C-alpha cells in the first residue's frame, strides 16, 4: 500500500482488534461490493484475542460447545468447519467436535484465518494499525482519531469495539503490592508464575476465577487456593439432557418477582420429568436481551442489587469436566471458598496479610500472592480506557442505563452524546452496551452486532459514491 493511500480517509475505522473488532472487519470485507477502506486499530501483536481468547493454555476451555461459536450468523457451523479442516480433533466426527468445549485459543486462530481469507477476496481493503486510539474529535465531515504515537487518522464511520475492561481489585492496599505478589486473572502467564507451595488468594468467584484456579493447578500449585467473594457462589456446570418444552414468551410480560417464581416452577417441573434445570435456562437463552429490556427501571435495579449473582452462576455455565475438577479440589481441601468482605491487604514478614469479615467474624489469611478475578468493569465511572474517558468527559458520550457502559440508541447501537442524541457515524459493540442490552458479550450477540455495524458502514459508503 502506498504512502498516499495511507493518508486517505478511511471509510470505516474499527477501534479494537479483539473478537468483536475482528468480526466487524470480517463482515465489512465480506459484504463490500465496491471499494471500501477499513482501518483496524489494535496495539496488541495478535488479532482476535482480547482478554478472553489470549490464553495459549489448553486447560482454558470455551464455556459453550464449539457448534455455537461461529463468527458468521449465516453460517452457524463455520467454527466447526474450521476445527475439522485444521485437523484439531481428527479422530472425532463432526457432531462430536461440535459438542466439545474446545480450548479457547482455537477461536482466536479461527478468527485470524477467516480474516486473512476475507482480505484476499472482494474489493475492500483492510489496514491494521498497531496503535491505541487515545481520543476522537469531529473534523468537518469525518472523525479524527488521535493515536498513541501522536499520529492522526480520519474516518467517515467509527465502530467502538474496545473489548472488555478489567475491574480494579476492590481490596485496599492491593494497588501498592510488589508486582511479583499480584496478578490479573487475564494475565494467564503471570498467574501461572504465582504457583508454588504458598497459599494463593483469588478475589472473585466467577468465570475468571475458574481460569486462575486451573492455571495454578496446571502450573504445579501445591499450596492452598483461597477464593473470596461476597456471595461465595461459583459457576455451575452445563448438563446433557432432554430439552425443556415450556413456552418462555409469557415471561416478557411478568415482573422480576413473577419471572423468578415462574423459572423456579419450571425447574421443579423439569426435575420431576427427569430434565436438568440447565434445559430450563436454555429455553430463555434467545430472549436474554428482550427479558432485560422488558423489565421496568425499578425491576432492573432490583435485579442488579439482588439477583445478578444468581443469574450469572446459572446462566454463564462451565464445562462439566472443568466443574468436576473444581469440585475435586474443594473436596481435597486445597481449594477453599470464603463468603467474605475484604478489608485490606498488607505485606509483612515476607507474606501478604489479607483481612476481612466472614459471617460476622474477623478473618486473617497469610498468602504468598493475590489474583484479581473480579471480572469485567461495567460501570462507566470505572472505565480506564483513555478514549472512553475522553468521550465521556467531553460530552460525546454519556453513561448507559444504571451507570453501566455507554448509552446507545437501542435500535441501531449508535453512541449517544451527553444530551441523548445518537451520533450517526459512531457505533458501539460488546460490553459497552450492557446497560441497554445486558446480554451483550457472548459470541451469538457479538456476531449479530458486528454484522449490523459492518453492513451499515458498507451502505453508507455506497450511498456516498457518485
PDB file of N, CA and C in Angstrom, residues 253-324:
ATOM      1  N   UNK A 253     -43.893 -10.502  29.897  1.00  0.00           N
ATOM      2  CA  UNK A 253     -44.932  -9.625  30.443  1.00  0.00           C
ATOM      3  C   UNK A 253     -44.940  -9.628  31.967  1.00  0.00           C
ATOM      4  N   UNK A 254     -44.046 -10.375  32.597  1.00  0.00           N
ATOM      5  CA  UNK A 254     -44.049 -10.511  34.047  1.00  0.00           C
ATOM      6  C   UNK A 254     -43.100  -9.526  34.714  1.00  0.00           C
ATOM      7  N   UNK A 255     -43.350  -9.285  36.000  1.00  0.00           N
ATOM      8  CA  UNK A 255     -42.395  -8.544  36.814  1.00  0.00           C
ATOM      9  C   UNK A 255     -41.215  -9.443  37.143  1.00  0.00           C
ATOM     10  N   UNK A 256     -40.166  -8.870  37.717  1.00  0.00           N
ATOM     11  CA  UNK A 256     -38.993  -9.652  38.087  1.00  0.00           C
ATOM     12  C   UNK A 256     -39.361 -10.759  39.074  1.00  0.00           C
ATOM     13  N   UNK A 257     -40.131 -10.436  40.077  1.00  0.00           N
ATOM     14  CA  UNK A 257     -40.513 -11.429  41.072  1.00  0.00           C
ATOM     15  C   UNK A 257     -41.310 -12.566  40.433  1.00  0.00           C
ATOM     16  N   UNK A 258     -42.220 -12.206  39.531  1.00  0.00           N
ATOM     17  CA  UNK A 258     -43.018 -13.229  38.852  1.00  0.00           C
ATOM     18  C   UNK A 258     -42.144 -14.122  37.983  1.00  0.00           C
ATOM     19  N   UNK A 259     -41.160 -13.538  37.332  1.00  0.00           N
ATOM     20  CA  UNK A 259     -40.261 -14.332  36.490  1.00  0.00           C
ATOM     21  C   UNK A 259     -39.475 -15.343  37.314  1.00  0.00           C
ATOM     22  N   UNK A 260     -38.969 -14.903  38.456  1.00  0.00           N
ATOM     23  CA  UNK A 260     -38.203 -15.808  39.299  1.00  0.00           C
ATOM     24  C   UNK A 260     -39.073 -16.968  39.773  1.00  0.00           C
ATOM     25  N   UNK A 261     -40.296 -16.660  40.170  1.00  0.00           N
ATOM     26  CA  UNK A 261     -41.196 -17.726  40.604  1.00  0.00           C
ATOM     27  C   UNK A 261     -41.505 -18.683  39.461  1.00  0.00           C
ATOM     28  N   UNK A 262     -41.719 -18.133  38.262  1.00  0.00           N
ATOM     29  CA  UNK A 262     -42.036 -18.983  37.114  1.00  0.00           C
ATOM     30  C   UNK A 262     -40.861 -19.881  36.755  1.00  0.00           C
ATOM     31  N   UNK A 263     -39.650 -19.344  36.762  1.00  0.00           N
ATOM     32  CA  UNK A 263     -38.476 -20.152  36.420  1.00  0.00           C
ATOM     33  C   UNK A 263     -38.245 -21.245  37.456  1.00  0.00           C
ATOM     34  N   UNK A 264     -38.455 -20.920  38.727  1.00  0.00           N
ATOM     35  CA  UNK A 264     -38.315 -21.961  39.757  1.00  0.00           C
ATOM     36  C   UNK A 264     -39.354 -23.059  39.559  1.00  0.00           C
ATOM     37  N   UNK A 265     -40.556 -22.662  39.181  1.00  0.00           N
ATOM     38  CA  UNK A 265     -41.602 -23.658  38.938  1.00  0.00           C
ATOM     39  C   UNK A 265     -41.237 -24.535  37.749  1.00  0.00           C
ATOM     40  N   UNK A 266     -40.766 -23.912  36.680  1.00  0.00           N
ATOM     41  CA  UNK A 266     -40.361 -24.691  35.510  1.00  0.00           C
ATOM     42  C   UNK A 266     -39.210 -25.639  35.860  1.00  0.00           C
ATOM     43  N   UNK A 267     -38.295 -25.194  36.717  1.00  0.00           N
ATOM     44  CA  UNK A 267     -37.178 -26.055  37.110  1.00  0.00           C
ATOM     45  C   UNK A 267     -37.675 -27.248  37.915  1.00  0.00           C
ATOM     46  N   UNK A 268     -38.630 -27.023  38.810  1.00  0.00           N
ATOM     47  CA  UNK A 268     -39.187 -28.140  39.590  1.00  0.00           C
ATOM     48  C   UNK A 268     -39.911 -29.129  38.682  1.00  0.00           C
ATOM     49  N   UNK A 269     -40.676 -28.599  37.734  1.00  0.00           N
ATOM     50  CA  UNK A 269     -41.402 -29.470  36.811  1.00  0.00           C
ATOM     51  C   UNK A 269     -40.433 -30.262  35.941  1.00  0.00           C
ATOM     52  N   UNK A 270     -39.347 -29.589  35.516  1.00  0.00           N
ATOM     53  CA  UNK A 270     -38.349 -30.284  34.707  1.00  0.00           C
ATOM     54  C   UNK A 270     -37.694 -31.406  35.509  1.00  0.00           C
ATOM     55  N   UNK A 271     -37.348 -31.116  36.762  1.00  0.00           N
ATOM     56  CA  UNK A 271     -36.707 -32.129  37.601  1.00  0.00           C
ATOM     57  C   UNK A 271     -37.626 -33.330  37.791  1.00  0.00           C
ATOM     58  N   UNK A 272     -38.917 -33.062  37.963  1.00  0.00           N
ATOM     59  CA  UNK A 272     -39.876 -34.163  38.131  1.00  0.00           C
ATOM     60  C   UNK A 272     -39.951 -35.038  36.887  1.00  0.00           C
ATOM     61  N   UNK A 273     -39.658 -34.441  35.724  1.00  0.00           N
ATOM     62  CA  UNK A 273     -39.692 -35.185  34.465  1.00  0.00           C
ATOM     63  C   UNK A 273     -38.320 -35.733  34.073  1.00  0.00           C
ATOM     64  N   UNK A 274     -37.341 -35.587  34.958  1.00  0.00           N
ATOM     65  CA  UNK A 274     -36.000 -36.078  34.660  1.00  0.00           C
ATOM     66  C   UNK A 274     -35.206 -35.185  33.735  1.00  0.00           C
ATOM     67  N   UNK A 275     -35.593 -33.912  33.640  1.00  0.00           N
ATOM     68  CA  UNK A 275     -34.919 -32.948  32.761  1.00  0.00           C
ATOM     69  C   UNK A 275     -34.063 -32.030  33.629  1.00  0.00           C
ATOM     70  N   UNK A 276     -32.793 -31.793  33.277  1.00  0.00           N
ATOM     71  CA  UNK A 276     -31.940 -30.935  34.108  1.00  0.00           C
ATOM     72  C   UNK A 276     -32.410 -29.479  34.095  1.00  0.00           C
ATOM     73  N   UNK A 277     -32.165 -28.795  35.210  1.00  0.00           N
ATOM     74  CA  UNK A 277     -32.569 -27.389  35.285  1.00  0.00           C
ATOM     75  C   UNK A 277     -31.867 -26.552  34.217  1.00  0.00           C
ATOM     76  N   UNK A 278     -30.695 -26.989  33.770  1.00  0.00           N
ATOM     77  CA  UNK A 278     -29.977 -26.242  32.736  1.00  0.00           C
ATOM     78  C   UNK A 278     -30.817 -26.107  31.461  1.00  0.00           C
ATOM     79  N   UNK A 279     -31.662 -27.101  31.175  1.00  0.00           N
ATOM     80  CA  UNK A 279     -32.519 -27.034  29.988  1.00  0.00           C
ATOM     81  C   UNK A 279     -33.561 -25.928  30.122  1.00  0.00           C
ATOM     82  N   UNK A 280     -33.971 -25.640  31.358  1.00  0.00           N
ATOM     83  CA  UNK A 280     -34.897 -24.527  31.594  1.00  0.00           C
ATOM     84  C   UNK A 280     -34.230 -23.208  31.234  1.00  0.00           C
ATOM     85  N   UNK A 281     -32.971 -23.046  31.618  1.00  0.00           N
ATOM     86  CA  UNK A 281     -32.242 -21.817  31.293  1.00  0.00           C
ATOM     87  C   UNK A 281     -31.980 -21.706  29.794  1.00  0.00           C
ATOM     88  N   UNK A 282     -31.752 -22.840  29.128  1.00  0.00           N
ATOM     89  CA  UNK A 282     -31.506 -22.795  27.688  1.00  0.00           C
ATOM     90  C   UNK A 282     -32.711 -22.267  26.918  1.00  0.00           C
ATOM     91  N   UNK A 283     -33.907 -22.497  27.431  1.00  0.00           N
ATOM     92  CA  UNK A 283     -35.113 -22.019  26.744  1.00  0.00           C
ATOM     93  C   UNK A 283     -35.180 -20.499  26.696  1.00  0.00           C
ATOM     94  N   UNK A 284     -34.592 -19.825  27.686  1.00  0.00           N
ATOM     95  CA  UNK A 284     -34.657 -18.355  27.691  1.00  0.00           C
ATOM     96  C   UNK A 284     -33.425 -17.726  27.056  1.00  0.00           C
ATOM     97  N   UNK A 285     -32.467 -18.575  26.607  1.00  0.00           N
ATOM     98  CA  UNK A 285     -31.237 -18.035  26.022  1.00  0.00           C
ATOM     99  C   UNK A 285     -31.499 -17.065  24.876  1.00  0.00           C
ATOM    100  N   UNK A 286     -32.405 -17.340  23.922  1.00  0.00           N
ATOM    101  CA  UNK A 286     -32.626 -16.383  22.824  1.00  0.00           C
ATOM    102  C   UNK A 286     -33.332 -15.099  23.258  1.00  0.00           C
ATOM    103  N   UNK A 287     -33.886 -15.095  24.470  1.00  0.00           N
ATOM    104  CA  UNK A 287     -34.658 -13.941  24.931  1.00  0.00           C
ATOM    105  C   UNK A 287     -33.881 -13.063  25.912  1.00  0.00           C
ATOM    106  N   UNK A 288     -32.584 -13.289  26.032  1.00  0.00           N
ATOM    107  CA  UNK A 288     -31.813 -12.579  27.044  1.00  0.00           C
ATOM    108  C   UNK A 288     -31.973 -11.079  26.994  1.00  0.00           C
ATOM    109  N   UNK A 289     -31.798 -10.482  25.822  1.00  0.00           N
ATOM    110  CA  UNK A 289     -31.907  -9.029  25.703  1.00  0.00           C
ATOM    111  C   UNK A 289     -33.349  -8.568  25.874  1.00  0.00           C
ATOM    112  N   UNK A 290     -34.291  -9.302  25.331  1.00  0.00           N
ATOM    113  CA  UNK A 290     -35.700  -8.923  25.462  1.00  0.00           C
ATOM    114  C   UNK A 290     -36.152  -8.992  26.914  1.00  0.00           C
ATOM    115  N   UNK A 291     -35.659  -9.963  27.663  1.00  0.00           N
ATOM    116  CA  UNK A 291     -36.019 -10.072  29.072  1.00  0.00           C
ATOM    117  C   UNK A 291     -35.533  -8.855  29.845  1.00  0.00           C
ATOM    118  N   UNK A 292     -34.351  -8.384  29.538  1.00  0.00           N
ATOM    119  CA  UNK A 292     -33.815  -7.193  30.213  1.00  0.00           C
ATOM    120  C   UNK A 292     -34.590  -5.949  29.808  1.00  0.00           C
ATOM    121  N   UNK A 293     -34.796  -5.769  28.534  1.00  0.00           N
ATOM    122  CA  UNK A 293     -35.436  -4.543  28.056  1.00  0.00           C
ATOM    123  C   UNK A 293     -36.912  -4.466  28.430  1.00  0.00           C
ATOM    124  N   UNK A 294     -37.550  -5.596  28.671  1.00  0.00           N
ATOM    125  CA  UNK A 294     -38.962  -5.584  29.036  1.00  0.00           C
ATOM    126  C   UNK A 294     -39.180  -5.373  30.530  1.00  0.00           C
ATOM    127  N   UNK A 295     -38.109  -5.359  31.316  1.00  0.00           N
ATOM    128  CA  UNK A 295     -38.218  -5.021  32.733  1.00  0.00           C
ATOM    129  C   UNK A 295     -38.309  -3.512  32.895  1.00  0.00           C
ATOM    130  N   UNK A 296     -39.102  -3.052  33.854  1.00  0.00           N
ATOM    131  CA  UNK A 296     -39.107  -1.641  34.186  1.00  0.00           C
ATOM    132  C   UNK A 296     -37.806  -1.248  34.861  1.00  0.00           C
ATOM    133  N   UNK A 297     -37.544   0.059  34.924  1.00  0.00           N
ATOM    134  CA  UNK A 297     -36.283   0.542  35.505  1.00  0.00           C
ATOM    135  C   UNK A 297     -36.133   0.094  36.955  1.00  0.00           C
ATOM    136  N   UNK A 298     -37.218   0.098  37.721  1.00  0.00           N
ATOM    137  CA  UNK A 298     -37.133  -0.305  39.122  1.00  0.00           C
ATOM    138  C   UNK A 298     -36.776  -1.777  39.245  1.00  0.00           C
ATOM    139  N   UNK A 299     -37.383  -2.618  38.406  1.00  0.00           N
ATOM    140  CA  UNK A 299     -37.057  -4.035  38.447  1.00  0.00           C
ATOM    141  C   UNK A 299     -35.642  -4.310  37.952  1.00  0.00           C
ATOM    142  N   UNK A 300     -35.159  -3.521  37.003  1.00  0.00           N
ATOM    143  CA  UNK A 300     -33.770  -3.668  36.582  1.00  0.00           C
ATOM    144  C   UNK A 300     -32.831  -3.375  37.752  1.00  0.00           C
ATOM    145  N   UNK A 301     -33.143  -2.337  38.529  1.00  0.00           N
ATOM    146  CA  UNK A 301     -32.317  -2.022  39.696  1.00  0.00           C
ATOM    147  C   UNK A 301     -32.375  -3.146  40.730  1.00  0.00           C
ATOM    148  N   UNK A 302     -33.556  -3.721  40.935  1.00  0.00           N
ATOM    149  CA  UNK A 302     -33.677  -4.843  41.874  1.00  0.00           C
ATOM    150  C   UNK A 302     -32.849  -6.037  41.397  1.00  0.00           C
ATOM    151  N   UNK A 303     -32.883  -6.280  40.107  1.00  0.00           N
ATOM    152  CA  UNK A 303     -32.081  -7.366  39.534  1.00  0.00           C
ATOM    153  C   UNK A 303     -30.603  -7.140  39.836  1.00  0.00           C
ATOM    154  N   UNK A 304     -30.120  -5.914  39.617  1.00  0.00           N
ATOM    155  CA  UNK A 304     -28.711  -5.615  39.831  1.00  0.00           C
ATOM    156  C   UNK A 304     -28.318  -5.701  41.303  1.00  0.00           C
ATOM    157  N   UNK A 305     -29.239  -5.406  42.197  1.00  0.00           N
ATOM    158  CA  UNK A 305     -28.940  -5.459  43.623  1.00  0.00           C
ATOM    159  C   UNK A 305     -29.036  -6.873  44.196  1.00  0.00           C
ATOM    160  N   UNK A 306     -30.040  -7.644  43.764  1.00  0.00           N
ATOM    161  CA  UNK A 306     -30.379  -8.861  44.479  1.00  0.00           C
ATOM    162  C   UNK A 306     -30.257 -10.156  43.672  1.00  0.00           C
ATOM    163  N   UNK A 307     -30.293 -10.078  42.353  1.00  0.00           N
ATOM    164  CA  UNK A 307     -30.432 -11.295  41.541  1.00  0.00           C
ATOM    165  C   UNK A 307     -29.221 -11.574  40.669  1.00  0.00           C
ATOM    166  N   UNK A 308     -28.424 -10.580  40.380  1.00  0.00           N
ATOM    167  CA  UNK A 308     -27.429 -10.691  39.317  1.00  0.00           C
ATOM    168  C   UNK A 308     -26.441 -11.835  39.554  1.00  0.00           C
ATOM    169  N   UNK A 309     -26.023 -12.063  40.795  1.00  0.00           N
ATOM    170  CA  UNK A 309     -25.039 -13.125  41.022  1.00  0.00           C
ATOM    171  C   UNK A 309     -25.651 -14.501  40.791  1.00  0.00           C
ATOM    172  N   UNK A 310     -26.901 -14.687  41.207  1.00  0.00           N
ATOM    173  CA  UNK A 310     -27.580 -15.948  40.932  1.00  0.00           C
ATOM    174  C   UNK A 310     -27.756 -16.137  39.423  1.00  0.00           C
ATOM    175  N   UNK A 311     -28.092 -15.069  38.730  1.00  0.00           N
ATOM    176  CA  UNK A 311     -28.226 -15.139  37.275  1.00  0.00           C
ATOM    177  C   UNK A 311     -26.916 -15.587  36.643  1.00  0.00           C
ATOM    178  N   UNK A 312     -25.818 -14.966  37.052  1.00  0.00           N
ATOM    179  CA  UNK A 312     -24.527 -15.275  36.452  1.00  0.00           C
ATOM    180  C   UNK A 312     -24.162 -16.745  36.626  1.00  0.00           C
ATOM    181  N   UNK A 313     -24.361 -17.286  37.823  1.00  0.00           N
ATOM    182  CA  UNK A 313     -23.951 -18.669  38.064  1.00  0.00           C
ATOM    183  C   UNK A 313     -24.808 -19.667  37.298  1.00  0.00           C
ATOM    184  N   UNK A 314     -26.091 -19.347  37.103  1.00  0.00           N
ATOM    185  CA  UNK A 314     -26.979 -20.263  36.390  1.00  0.00           C
ATOM    186  C   UNK A 314     -26.938 -20.055  34.876  1.00  0.00           C
ATOM    187  N   UNK A 315     -26.710 -18.835  34.451  1.00  0.00           N
ATOM    188  CA  UNK A 315     -26.735 -18.525  33.022  1.00  0.00           C
ATOM    189  C   UNK A 315     -25.382 -18.787  32.365  1.00  0.00           C
ATOM    190  N   UNK A 316     -24.292 -18.353  32.992  1.00  0.00           N
ATOM    191  CA  UNK A 316     -22.966 -18.464  32.385  1.00  0.00           C
ATOM    192  C   UNK A 316     -22.257 -19.669  33.009  1.00  0.00           C
ATOM    193  N   UNK A 317     -22.460 -20.820  32.399  1.00  0.00           N
ATOM    194  CA  UNK A 317     -22.012 -22.071  32.979  1.00  0.00           C
ATOM    195  C   UNK A 317     -20.685 -22.528  32.353  1.00  0.00           C
ATOM    196  N   UNK A 318     -20.124 -23.580  32.943  1.00  0.00           N
ATOM    197  CA  UNK A 318     -18.820 -24.075  32.504  1.00  0.00           C
ATOM    198  C   UNK A 318     -18.920 -25.553  32.123  1.00  0.00           C
ATOM    199  N   UNK A 319     -17.913 -26.023  31.427  1.00  0.00           N
ATOM    200  CA  UNK A 319     -17.828 -27.432  31.025  1.00  0.00           C
ATOM    201  C   UNK A 319     -17.925 -28.331  32.260  1.00  0.00           C
ATOM    202  N   UNK A 320     -18.665 -29.417  32.136  1.00  0.00           N
ATOM    203  CA  UNK A 320     -18.871 -30.316  33.271  1.00  0.00           C
ATOM    204  C   UNK A 320     -17.553 -30.903  33.776  1.00  0.00           C
ATOM    205  N   UNK A 321     -16.612 -31.159  32.880  1.00  0.00           N
ATOM    206  CA  UNK A 321     -15.316 -31.673  33.303  1.00  0.00           C
ATOM    207  C   UNK A 321     -14.530 -30.662  34.121  1.00  0.00           C
ATOM    208  N   UNK A 322     -14.592 -29.411  33.717  1.00  0.00           N
ATOM    209  CA  UNK A 322     -13.937 -28.348  34.485  1.00  0.00           C
ATOM    210  C   UNK A 322     -14.590 -28.217  35.858  1.00  0.00           C
ATOM    211  N   UNK A 323     -15.917 -28.263  35.893  1.00  0.00           N
ATOM    212  CA  UNK A 323     -16.629 -28.184  37.164  1.00  0.00           C
ATOM    213  C   UNK A 323     -16.221 -29.331  38.085  1.00  0.00           C
ATOM    214  N   UNK A 324     -16.077 -30.524  37.523  1.00  0.00           N
ATOM    215  CA  UNK A 324     -15.668 -31.672  38.323  1.00  0.00           C
ATOM    216  C   UNK A 324     -14.257 -31.483  38.893  1.00  0.00           C
TER     217      UNK A 324
END
